[in-house]
Amino acid sequence: MKKRVPHLLVTLLLLLSHTILSLLYEWENDDHYEILDLSTQKRHKVTPADVRRAYRRQAQIHHPDKIQNKTNVKEANARFARIAEAYQVLSDEQQKMEYDEELRQQRWRSG
């Protein structure tokens, strides 16, 4: 049980940081698949290995320590938080199923 507490704490901190930072910055897209650049694949066929590879690729590109322009540190932190949140949701099978269902419901309502 002790190992789950830090994991839960990290998840809560990521969600809180996303909520606060999303108020500060507009995002082109909130779709977790597109954030991890998985939008071209069939969503129901995305494997945990695909998610892990995509996360690592995006984390290397957008990590706040790697940005050249130090004036955009807050935005880099916000973008990295979104990447981490997308990974958190899509790497957990239960959360991924719930997220996919939510996307289906949104598409059904909108059109």
mmCIF file of C-alpha atoms in Angstrom:
data_model
loop_
_atom_site.group_PDB
_atom_site.id
_atom_site.type_symbol
_atom_site.label_atom_id
_atom_site.label_comp_id
_atom_site.label_asym_id
_atom_site.label_seq_id
_atom_site.Cartn_x
_atom_site.Cartn_y
_atom_site.Cartn_z
ATOM 1 C CA MET A 1 0.000 0.000 0.000
ATOM 2 C CA LYS A 2 2.889 2.364 0.685
ATOM 3 C CA LYS A 3 3.976 2.223 -2.961
ATOM 4 C CA ARG A 4 0.520 3.296 -4.193
ATOM 5 C CA VAL A 5 0.443 6.491 -2.109
ATOM 6 C CA PRO A 6 3.307 8.248 -3.962
ATOM 7 C CA HIS A 7 1.843 7.093 -7.293
ATOM 8 C CA LEU A 8 -1.551 8.517 -6.321
ATOM 9 C CA LEU A 9 0.064 11.720 -5.102
ATOM 10 C CA VAL A 10 1.914 12.176 -8.399
ATOM 11 C CA THR A 11 -1.306 11.592 -10.330
ATOM 12 C CA LEU A 12 -3.178 14.157 -8.251
ATOM 13 C CA LEU A 13 -0.383 16.697 -8.638
ATOM 14 C CA LEU A 14 -0.352 16.194 -12.404
ATOM 15 C CA LEU A 15 -4.097 16.697 -12.631
ATOM 16 C CA LEU A 16 -3.949 19.784 -10.434
ATOM 17 C CA SER A 17 -1.073 21.270 -12.411
ATOM 18 C CA HIS A 18 -2.925 20.579 -15.656
ATOM 19 C CA THR A 19 -6.034 22.329 -14.385
ATOM 20 C CA ILE A 20 -4.126 25.400 -13.264
ATOM 21 C CA LEU A 21 -1.847 25.603 -16.294
ATOM 22 C CA SER A 22 -4.621 25.001 -18.805
ATOM 23 C CA LEU A 23 -6.258 28.145 -17.493
ATOM 24 C CA LEU A 24 -3.068 30.066 -18.271
ATOM 25 C CA TYR A 25 -2.350 28.645 -21.712
ATOM 26 C CA GLU A 26 -4.520 27.700 -24.627
ATOM 27 C CA TRP A 27 -3.795 24.327 -26.138
ATOM 28 C CA GLU A 28 -4.224 23.467 -29.754
ATOM 29 C CA ASN A 29 -5.778 20.163 -28.809
ATOM 30 C CA ASP A 30 -6.734 18.395 -25.609
ATOM 31 C CA ASP A 31 -6.886 14.944 -27.188
ATOM 32 C CA HIS A 32 -4.449 12.678 -25.323
ATOM 33 C CA TYR A 33 -3.773 10.651 -28.451
ATOM 34 C CA GLU A 34 -2.803 13.739 -30.427
ATOM 35 C CA ILE A 35 -0.679 15.104 -27.574
ATOM 36 C CA LEU A 36 1.384 11.906 -27.764
ATOM 37 C CA ASP A 37 1.258 11.987 -31.577
ATOM 38 C CA LEU A 38 -0.747 8.771 -31.755
ATOM 39 C CA SER A 39 -3.630 10.293 -33.695
ATOM 40 C CA THR A 40 -2.844 8.539 -36.984
ATOM 41 C CA GLN A 41 -3.134 5.052 -35.504
ATOM 42 C CA LYS A 42 -6.370 3.217 -34.858
ATOM 43 C CA ARG A 43 -7.110 4.177 -31.289
ATOM 44 C CA HIS A 44 -8.441 0.799 -30.246
ATOM 45 C CA LYS A 45 -5.243 -0.818 -31.551
ATOM 46 C CA VAL A 46 -2.811 1.375 -29.596
ATOM 47 C CA THR A 47 -0.781 -0.875 -27.316
ATOM 48 C CA PRO A 48 0.877 0.062 -24.012
ATOM 49 C CA ALA A 49 4.234 -0.216 -25.813
ATOM 50 C CA ASP A 50 3.031 2.319 -28.418
ATOM 51 C CA VAL A 51 2.000 4.698 -25.642
ATOM 52 C CA ARG A 52 5.326 4.274 -23.840
ATOM 53 C CA ARG A 53 7.347 4.921 -27.015
ATOM 54 C CA ALA A 54 5.242 7.947 -27.909
ATOM 55 C CA TYR A 55 5.570 9.360 -24.391
ATOM 56 C CA ARG A 56 9.337 8.971 -24.378
ATOM 57 C CA ARG A 57 9.592 10.607 -27.803
ATOM 58 C CA GLN A 58 7.443 13.586 -26.766
ATOM 59 C CA ALA A 59 9.176 13.875 -23.385
ATOM 60 C CA GLN A 60 12.571 14.099 -25.073
ATOM 61 C CA ILE A 61 11.343 16.790 -27.442
ATOM 62 C CA HIS A 62 9.368 18.900 -24.968
ATOM 63 C CA HIS A 63 11.179 18.404 -21.661
ATOM 64 C CA PRO A 64 11.493 21.797 -19.910
ATOM 65 C CA ASP A 65 15.232 21.291 -19.358
ATOM 66 C CA LYS A 66 15.792 21.038 -23.116
ATOM 67 C CA ILE A 67 14.138 24.263 -24.228
ATOM 68 C CA GLN A 68 16.365 26.880 -25.819
ATOM 69 C CA ASN A 69 14.263 29.924 -25.001
ATOM 70 C CA LYS A 70 14.276 30.261 -21.206
ATOM 71 C CA THR A 71 11.503 32.867 -21.324
ATOM 72 C CA ASN A 72 8.966 30.136 -22.125
ATOM 73 C CA VAL A 73 9.696 27.955 -19.094
ATOM 74 C CA LYS A 74 6.126 28.146 -17.783
ATOM 75 C CA GLU A 75 4.710 27.132 -21.132
ATOM 76 C CA ALA A 76 7.238 24.299 -21.446
ATOM 77 C CA ASN A 77 6.295 23.061 -17.979
ATOM 78 C CA ALA A 78 2.615 23.225 -18.897
ATOM 79 C CA ARG A 79 3.157 21.323 -22.145
ATOM 80 C CA PHE A 80 5.217 18.680 -20.360
ATOM 81 C CA ALA A 81 2.480 18.319 -17.724
ATOM 82 C CA ARG A 82 -0.038 17.675 -20.540
ATOM 83 C CA ILE A 83 2.262 15.041 -22.044
ATOM 84 C CA ALA A 84 2.626 13.368 -18.636
ATOM 85 C CA GLU A 85 -1.150 13.453 -18.099
ATOM 86 C CA ALA A 86 -1.785 11.910 -21.517
ATOM 87 C CA TYR A 87 0.700 9.143 -20.717
ATOM 88 C CA GLN A 88 -0.868 8.574 -17.298
ATOM 89 C CA VAL A 89 -4.339 8.104 -18.792
ATOM 90 C CA LEU A 90 -3.399 6.075 -21.866
ATOM 91 C CA SER A 91 -0.939 3.776 -20.112
ATOM 92 C CA ASP A 92 -3.535 2.584 -17.601
ATOM 93 C CA GLU A 93 -5.933 0.183 -19.314
ATOM 94 C CA GLN A 94 -8.959 1.124 -17.178
ATOM 95 C CA GLN A 95 -8.395 4.874 -17.555
ATOM 96 C CA LYS A 96 -7.826 4.409 -21.295
ATOM 97 C CA MET A 97 -11.152 2.586 -21.675
ATOM 98 C CA GLU A 98 -12.949 5.342 -19.740
ATOM 99 C CA TYR A 99 -11.236 8.037 -21.806
ATOM 100 C CA ASP A 100 -12.109 6.297 -25.084
ATOM 101 C CA GLU A 101 -15.733 6.023 -23.981
ATOM 102 C CA GLU A 102 -15.764 9.723 -23.090
ATOM 103 C CA LEU A 103 -14.422 10.570 -26.562
ATOM 104 C CA ARG A 104 -17.107 8.414 -28.175
ATOM 105 C CA GLN A 105 -19.804 10.185 -26.146
ATOM 106 C CA GLN A 106 -18.442 13.612 -27.126
ATOM 107 C CA ARG A 107 -18.454 12.687 -30.820
ATOM 108 C CA TRP A 108 -21.965 11.298 -30.542
ATOM 109 C CA ARG A 109 -23.234 14.509 -28.862
ATOM 110 C CA SER A 110 -21.516 16.785 -31.372
ATOM 111 C CA GLY A 111 -22.598 15.178 -34.490
#
